Short mmCIF file of C-alpha atoms and ligand atoms in Angstrom, two decimals:
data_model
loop_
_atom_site.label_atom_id
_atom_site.label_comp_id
_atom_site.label_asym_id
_atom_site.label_seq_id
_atom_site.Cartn_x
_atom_site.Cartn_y
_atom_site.Cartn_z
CA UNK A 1 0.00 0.00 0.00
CA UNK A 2 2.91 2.52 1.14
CA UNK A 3 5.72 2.86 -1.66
CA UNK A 4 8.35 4.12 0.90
CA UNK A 5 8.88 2.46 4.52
CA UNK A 6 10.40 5.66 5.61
CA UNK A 7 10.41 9.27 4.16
CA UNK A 8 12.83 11.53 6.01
CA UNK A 9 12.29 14.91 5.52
CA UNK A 10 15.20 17.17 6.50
CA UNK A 11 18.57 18.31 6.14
CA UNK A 12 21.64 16.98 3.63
CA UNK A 13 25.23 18.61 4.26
CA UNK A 14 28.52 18.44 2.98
CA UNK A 15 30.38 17.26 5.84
CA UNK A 16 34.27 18.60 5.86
CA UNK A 17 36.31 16.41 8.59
CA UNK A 18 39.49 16.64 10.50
CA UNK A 19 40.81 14.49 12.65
CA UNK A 20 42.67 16.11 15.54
CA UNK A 21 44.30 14.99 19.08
CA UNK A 22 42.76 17.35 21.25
CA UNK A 23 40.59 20.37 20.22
CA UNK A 24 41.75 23.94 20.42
CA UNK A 25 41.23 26.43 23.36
CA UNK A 26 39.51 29.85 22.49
CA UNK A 27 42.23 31.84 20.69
CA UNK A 28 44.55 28.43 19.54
CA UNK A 29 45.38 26.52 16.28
CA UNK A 30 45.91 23.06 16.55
CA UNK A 31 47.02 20.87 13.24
CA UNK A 32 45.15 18.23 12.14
CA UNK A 33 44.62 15.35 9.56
CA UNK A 34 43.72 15.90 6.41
CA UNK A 35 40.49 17.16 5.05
CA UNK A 36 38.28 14.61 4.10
CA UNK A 37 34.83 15.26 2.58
CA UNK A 38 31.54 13.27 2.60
CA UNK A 39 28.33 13.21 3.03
CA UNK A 40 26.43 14.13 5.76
CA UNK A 41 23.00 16.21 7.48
CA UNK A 42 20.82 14.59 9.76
CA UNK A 43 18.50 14.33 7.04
CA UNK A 44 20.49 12.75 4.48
CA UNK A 45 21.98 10.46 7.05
CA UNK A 46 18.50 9.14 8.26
CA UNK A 47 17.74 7.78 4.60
CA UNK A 48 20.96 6.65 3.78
CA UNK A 49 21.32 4.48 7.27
CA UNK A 50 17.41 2.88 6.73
CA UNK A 51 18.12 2.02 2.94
CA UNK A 52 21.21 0.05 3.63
CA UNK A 53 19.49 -1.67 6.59
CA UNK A 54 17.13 -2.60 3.49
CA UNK A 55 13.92 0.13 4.07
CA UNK A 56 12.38 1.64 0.96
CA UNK A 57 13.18 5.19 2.34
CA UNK A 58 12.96 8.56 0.56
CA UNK A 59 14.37 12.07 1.02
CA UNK A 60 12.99 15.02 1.19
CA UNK A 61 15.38 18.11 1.36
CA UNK A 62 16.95 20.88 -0.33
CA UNK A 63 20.46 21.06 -1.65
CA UNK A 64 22.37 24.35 -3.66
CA UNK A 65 23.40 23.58 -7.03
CA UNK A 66 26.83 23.08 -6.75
CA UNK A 67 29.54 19.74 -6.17
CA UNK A 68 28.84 18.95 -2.71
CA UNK A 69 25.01 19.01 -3.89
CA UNK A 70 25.90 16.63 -6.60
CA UNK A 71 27.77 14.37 -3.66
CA UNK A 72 25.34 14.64 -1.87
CA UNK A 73 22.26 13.48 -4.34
CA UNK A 74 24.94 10.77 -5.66
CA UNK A 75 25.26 9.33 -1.83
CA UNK A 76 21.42 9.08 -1.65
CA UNK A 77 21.38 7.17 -5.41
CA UNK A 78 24.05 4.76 -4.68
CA UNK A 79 22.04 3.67 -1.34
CA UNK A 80 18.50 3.53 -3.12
CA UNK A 81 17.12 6.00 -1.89
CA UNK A 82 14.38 8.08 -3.67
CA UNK A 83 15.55 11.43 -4.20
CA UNK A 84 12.35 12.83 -5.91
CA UNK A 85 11.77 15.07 -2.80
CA UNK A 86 15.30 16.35 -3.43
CA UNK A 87 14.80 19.89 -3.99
CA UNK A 88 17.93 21.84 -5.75
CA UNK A 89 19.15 25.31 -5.32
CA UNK A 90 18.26 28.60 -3.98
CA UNK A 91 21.32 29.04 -1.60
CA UNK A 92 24.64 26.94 -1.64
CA UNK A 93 24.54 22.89 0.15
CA UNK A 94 24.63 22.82 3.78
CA UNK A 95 28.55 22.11 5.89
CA UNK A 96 29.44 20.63 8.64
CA UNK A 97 32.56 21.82 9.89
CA UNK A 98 33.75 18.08 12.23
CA UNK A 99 36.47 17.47 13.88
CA UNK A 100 37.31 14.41 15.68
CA UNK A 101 39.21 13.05 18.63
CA UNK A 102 41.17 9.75 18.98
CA UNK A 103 38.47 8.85 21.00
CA UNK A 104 35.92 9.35 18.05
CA UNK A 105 34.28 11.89 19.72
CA UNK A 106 33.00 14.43 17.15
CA UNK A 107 32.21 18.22 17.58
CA UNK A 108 30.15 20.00 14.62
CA UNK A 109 29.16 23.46 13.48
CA UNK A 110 26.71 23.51 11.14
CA UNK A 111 26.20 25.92 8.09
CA UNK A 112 22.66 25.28 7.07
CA UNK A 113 22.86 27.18 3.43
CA UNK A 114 19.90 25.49 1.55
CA UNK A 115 18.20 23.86 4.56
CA UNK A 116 17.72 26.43 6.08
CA UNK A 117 15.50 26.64 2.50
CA UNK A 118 13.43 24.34 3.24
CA UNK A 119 10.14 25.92 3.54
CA UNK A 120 6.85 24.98 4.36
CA UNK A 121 5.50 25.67 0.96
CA UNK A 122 8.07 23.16 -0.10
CA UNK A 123 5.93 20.60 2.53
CA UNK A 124 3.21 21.67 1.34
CA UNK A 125 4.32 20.96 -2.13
CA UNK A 126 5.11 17.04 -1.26
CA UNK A 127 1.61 16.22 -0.48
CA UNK A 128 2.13 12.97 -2.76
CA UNK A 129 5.06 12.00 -1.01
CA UNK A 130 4.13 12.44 2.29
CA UNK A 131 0.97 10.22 1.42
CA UNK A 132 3.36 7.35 -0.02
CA UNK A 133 5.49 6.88 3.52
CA UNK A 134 4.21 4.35 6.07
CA UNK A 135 6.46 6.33 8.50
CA UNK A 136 7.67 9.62 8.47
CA UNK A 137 11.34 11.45 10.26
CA UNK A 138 12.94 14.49 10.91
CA UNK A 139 15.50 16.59 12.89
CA UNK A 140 15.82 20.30 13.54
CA UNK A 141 18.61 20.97 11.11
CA UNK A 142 15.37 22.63 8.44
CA UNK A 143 13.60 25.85 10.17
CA UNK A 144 11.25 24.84 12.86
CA UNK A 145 8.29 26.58 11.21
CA UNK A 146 8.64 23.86 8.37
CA UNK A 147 8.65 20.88 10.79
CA UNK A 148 5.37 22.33 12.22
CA UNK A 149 4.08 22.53 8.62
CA UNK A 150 5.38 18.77 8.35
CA UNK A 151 2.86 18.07 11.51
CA UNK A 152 -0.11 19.32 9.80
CA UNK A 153 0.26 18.31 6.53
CA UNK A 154 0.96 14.49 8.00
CA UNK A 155 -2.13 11.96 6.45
CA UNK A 156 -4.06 10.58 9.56
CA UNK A 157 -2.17 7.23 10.48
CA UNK A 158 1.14 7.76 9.47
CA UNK A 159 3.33 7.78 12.20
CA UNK A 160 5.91 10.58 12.91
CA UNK A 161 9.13 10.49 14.35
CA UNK A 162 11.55 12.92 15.48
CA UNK A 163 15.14 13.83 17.04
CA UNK A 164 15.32 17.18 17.89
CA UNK A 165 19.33 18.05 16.92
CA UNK A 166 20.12 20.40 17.61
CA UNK A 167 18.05 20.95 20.04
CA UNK A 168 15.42 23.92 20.76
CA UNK A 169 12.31 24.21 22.71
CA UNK A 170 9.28 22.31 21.21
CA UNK A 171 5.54 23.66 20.38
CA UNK A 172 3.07 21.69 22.04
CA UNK A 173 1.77 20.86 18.25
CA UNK A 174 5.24 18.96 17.12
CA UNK A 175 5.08 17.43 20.63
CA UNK A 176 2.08 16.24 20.63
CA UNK A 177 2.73 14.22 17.01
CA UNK A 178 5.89 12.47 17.79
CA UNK A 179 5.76 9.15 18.24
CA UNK A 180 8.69 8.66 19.16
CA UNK A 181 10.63 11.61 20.45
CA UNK A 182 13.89 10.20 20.57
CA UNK A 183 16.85 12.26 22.61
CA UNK A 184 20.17 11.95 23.59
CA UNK A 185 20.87 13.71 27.54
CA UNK A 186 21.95 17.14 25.72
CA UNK A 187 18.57 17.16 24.00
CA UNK A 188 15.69 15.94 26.49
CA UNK A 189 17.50 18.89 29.03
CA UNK A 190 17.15 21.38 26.28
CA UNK A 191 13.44 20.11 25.88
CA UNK A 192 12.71 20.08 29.18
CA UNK A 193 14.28 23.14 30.08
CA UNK A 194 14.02 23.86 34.31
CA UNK A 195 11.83 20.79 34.47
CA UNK A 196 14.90 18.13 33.37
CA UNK A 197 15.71 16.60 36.72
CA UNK A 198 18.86 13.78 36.57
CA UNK A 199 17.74 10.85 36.06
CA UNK A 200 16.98 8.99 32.80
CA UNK A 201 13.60 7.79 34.11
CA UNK A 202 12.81 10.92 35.22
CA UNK A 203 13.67 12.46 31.97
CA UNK A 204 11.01 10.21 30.30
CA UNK A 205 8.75 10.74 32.41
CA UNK A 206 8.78 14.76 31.99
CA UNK A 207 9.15 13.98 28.07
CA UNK A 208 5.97 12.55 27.75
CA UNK A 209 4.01 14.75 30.51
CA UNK A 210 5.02 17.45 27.00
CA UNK A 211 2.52 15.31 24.68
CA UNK A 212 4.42 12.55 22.67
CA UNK A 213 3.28 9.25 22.54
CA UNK A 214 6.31 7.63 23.11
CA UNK A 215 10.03 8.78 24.08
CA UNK A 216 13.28 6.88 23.59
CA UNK A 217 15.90 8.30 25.28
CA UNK A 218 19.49 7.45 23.48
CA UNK A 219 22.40 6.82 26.82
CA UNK A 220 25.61 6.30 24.52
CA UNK A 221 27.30 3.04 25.63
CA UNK A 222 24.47 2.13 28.05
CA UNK A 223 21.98 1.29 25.13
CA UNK A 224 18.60 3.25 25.40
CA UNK A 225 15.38 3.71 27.85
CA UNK A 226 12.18 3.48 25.80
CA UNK A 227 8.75 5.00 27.45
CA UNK A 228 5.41 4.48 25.98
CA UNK A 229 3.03 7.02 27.11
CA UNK A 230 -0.10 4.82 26.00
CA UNK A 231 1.05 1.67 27.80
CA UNK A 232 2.55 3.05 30.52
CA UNK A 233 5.16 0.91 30.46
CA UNK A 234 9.12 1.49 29.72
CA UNK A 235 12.18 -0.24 29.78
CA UNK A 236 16.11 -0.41 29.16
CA UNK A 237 17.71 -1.55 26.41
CA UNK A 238 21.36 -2.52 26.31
CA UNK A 239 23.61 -1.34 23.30
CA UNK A 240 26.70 -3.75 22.48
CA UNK A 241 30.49 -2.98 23.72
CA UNK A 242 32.40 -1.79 20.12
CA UNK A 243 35.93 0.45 19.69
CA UNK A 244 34.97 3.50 18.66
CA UNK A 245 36.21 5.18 15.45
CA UNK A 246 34.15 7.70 14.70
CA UNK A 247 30.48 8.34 16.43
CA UNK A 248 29.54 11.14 13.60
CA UNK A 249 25.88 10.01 12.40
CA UNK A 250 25.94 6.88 14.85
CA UNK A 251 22.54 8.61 16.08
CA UNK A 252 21.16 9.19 12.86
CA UNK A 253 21.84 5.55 12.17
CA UNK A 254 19.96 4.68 15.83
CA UNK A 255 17.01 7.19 15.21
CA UNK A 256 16.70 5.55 11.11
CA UNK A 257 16.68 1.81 12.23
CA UNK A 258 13.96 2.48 14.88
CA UNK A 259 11.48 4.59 12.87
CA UNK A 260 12.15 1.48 10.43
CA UNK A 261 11.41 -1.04 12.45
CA UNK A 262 8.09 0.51 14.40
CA UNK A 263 6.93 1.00 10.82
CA UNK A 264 7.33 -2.70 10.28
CA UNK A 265 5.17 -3.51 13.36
CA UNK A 266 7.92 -3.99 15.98
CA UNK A 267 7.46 -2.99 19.49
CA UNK A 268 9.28 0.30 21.00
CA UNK A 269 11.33 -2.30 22.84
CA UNK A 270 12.41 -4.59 19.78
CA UNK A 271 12.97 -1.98 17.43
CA UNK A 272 15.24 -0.05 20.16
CA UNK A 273 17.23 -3.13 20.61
CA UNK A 274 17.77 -3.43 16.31
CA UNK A 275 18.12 0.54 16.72
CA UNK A 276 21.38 -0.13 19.34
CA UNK A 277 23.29 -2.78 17.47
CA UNK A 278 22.76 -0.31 14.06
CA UNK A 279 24.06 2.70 16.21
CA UNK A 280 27.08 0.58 17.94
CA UNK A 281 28.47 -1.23 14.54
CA UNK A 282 27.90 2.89 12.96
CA UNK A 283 30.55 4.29 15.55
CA UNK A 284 33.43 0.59 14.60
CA UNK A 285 33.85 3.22 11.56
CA UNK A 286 34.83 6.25 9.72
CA UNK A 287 32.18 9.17 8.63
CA UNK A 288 28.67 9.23 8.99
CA UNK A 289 26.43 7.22 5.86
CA UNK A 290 30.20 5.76 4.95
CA UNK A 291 29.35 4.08 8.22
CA UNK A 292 25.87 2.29 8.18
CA UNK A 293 25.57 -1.32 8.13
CA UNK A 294 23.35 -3.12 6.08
CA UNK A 295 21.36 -5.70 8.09
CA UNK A 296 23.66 -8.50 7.53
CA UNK A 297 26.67 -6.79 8.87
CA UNK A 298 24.78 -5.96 12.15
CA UNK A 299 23.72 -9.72 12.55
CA UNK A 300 27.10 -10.41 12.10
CA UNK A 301 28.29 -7.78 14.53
CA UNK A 302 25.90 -9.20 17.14
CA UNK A 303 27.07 -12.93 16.75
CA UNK A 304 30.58 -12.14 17.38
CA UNK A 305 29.74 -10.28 20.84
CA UNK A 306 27.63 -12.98 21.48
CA UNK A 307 30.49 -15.70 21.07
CA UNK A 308 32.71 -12.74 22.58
CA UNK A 309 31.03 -13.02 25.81
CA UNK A 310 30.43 -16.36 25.76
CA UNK A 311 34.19 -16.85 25.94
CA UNK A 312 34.54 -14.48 28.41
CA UNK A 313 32.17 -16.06 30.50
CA UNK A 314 33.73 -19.37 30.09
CA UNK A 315 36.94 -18.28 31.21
CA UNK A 316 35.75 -16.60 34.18
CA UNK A 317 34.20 -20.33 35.14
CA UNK A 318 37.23 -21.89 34.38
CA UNK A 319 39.43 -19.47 36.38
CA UNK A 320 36.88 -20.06 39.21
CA UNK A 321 37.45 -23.72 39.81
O1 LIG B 401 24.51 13.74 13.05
C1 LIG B 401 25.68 13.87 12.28
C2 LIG B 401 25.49 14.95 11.26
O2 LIG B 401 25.33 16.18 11.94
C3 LIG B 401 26.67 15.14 10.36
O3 LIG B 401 26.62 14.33 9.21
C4 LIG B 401 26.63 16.63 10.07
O4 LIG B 401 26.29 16.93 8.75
C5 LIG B 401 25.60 17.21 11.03
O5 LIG B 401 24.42 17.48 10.40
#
């Protein structure tokens, strides 16, 4: 009935990296690796991550007309995914100025260029589209007057998920249709402003006293604490142990894989748990949609920490007799 699993609507950048050992002070230069350029934006990330994993996704988003537009459109091709929505010109491609740390910890400034194009005429526009997607994504890298205009033009029944990054405060009207809202700790205390107490549980519990349905709240390395507001119920889910390269996009990844998987009928729960192993093989390497697994490689991922642990557990036996 649907032609796309997913349609993401949001941003695509150009995402120009540099590796460094430590970041610079105010007022210092450090040296770095060399430049390396690919593609990135929230947006753009979100399709790229569900196509691989094998979704029908689709984009909608606005590039300039210029070579890191044409990367950018080529990234979406090469993954499958429908780039109809792909609106070009009218100011030049979004960047992402990245750096990151030995540890793979990233930090970003954003130049939104033709995002922050993205209007809500341009919604309005995509009524066909938005009718064709089972489930539909975004982020808050696109003006926050077009993501209300994504609310209202929804069809009744399709479900709506989003990750506010970067963060602002939220109308009641885009709270109130998210189902998921799905936050890292940075973004459910920007949410929740003076309310955000310290405590995960606590921070789902405010979250969905705000209107969504449902809340996931991302923990890194501890895995994920899903909430559903209709149920009442929530619960943890673990994430596996990886090295980390490189965590640009890992959440884009996480947030992609779970608005897949509810689509497909999955439980907050199960399609957390898929969500965590997509995230945790995402950050093993380099760049953001360079990154995403398809869903073979994150079986595979899984069985080895399963025998991984297995071992481990043997020898701790062994070394206790
Ligand atoms: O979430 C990672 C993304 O954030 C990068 O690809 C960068 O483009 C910024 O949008």
């Amino acid at each position: 009935m649907y032609d796309y699993d997913l349609l993401v609507v949001g941003s695509a950048n150009a995402d120009l990296v540099i590796g460094v050992e430590r970041r610079p002070a105010p007022g210092e230069t450090v040296l770095g690796s060399d430049l390396v350029i690919h593609p990135g934006g929230k947006g753009a990330n979100q399709a790229v991550a569900a196509a691989r994993l094998g979704a029908r996704s689709a984009l909608l988003a606005r590039v300039g007309d210029d070579a890191n537009g044409r990367l950018l459109l080529e990234s979406q091709r090469a993954a499958g995914v429908g780039t109809a929505g792909v609106l070009v010109g009218g100011a030049p491609t979004g960047v992402a100025l990245i750096t990151v740390d030995p540890s793979g910890d990233n930090s970003i400034v954003v130049s939104p260029g033709a995002n922050a194009r993205l209007t809500p005429a341009d919604i309005r526009a995509a009524g066909s589209l938005l009718e064709a997607a089972r489930v539909v994504s975004t982020q808050l890298e696109i003006p926050l007057e077009t993501v209300t205009e994504l609310v209202r033009a929804l069809p009744a029944g399709t479900r709506f998920v989003l990750n506010p990054s970067p963060p602002q405060p939220l109308p009641d009207e885009i709270l109130a249709a998210c189902d998921p809202l799905v936050v890292n700790e940075h973004e459910a205390r920007t949410v929740l402003g003076d309310a955000a107490g310290d405590s995960p549980e606590g921070w789902a519990r405010a979250l969905l006293a705000l209107g969504p349905r449902s809340v996931v709240i991302t923990l890194g390395a501890a895995g994920a604490l899903v909430a559903d507001g209709r149920k009442g119920t929530s619960a943890h889910v673990p994430s596996l142990k990886v090295d980390a390269v490189d965590t640009t996009g890992a959440g884009d990844a996480f947030t992609a894989a779970l608005a897949w998987r509810l689509g497909q009928g999955e439980d907050l729960a199960q399609a957390a748990a898929f969500a965590a192993r997509v995230g945790a093989t995402a950050v093993t390497r380099p760049g953001a949609q360079e990154s995403y697994p398809t869903a073979h490689e994150v079986r595979e991922e899984t069985r080895d920490q399963a025998q991984d642990q297995a071992q481990d557990e043997a020898q701790e036996e062994a070394r206790a007799e």
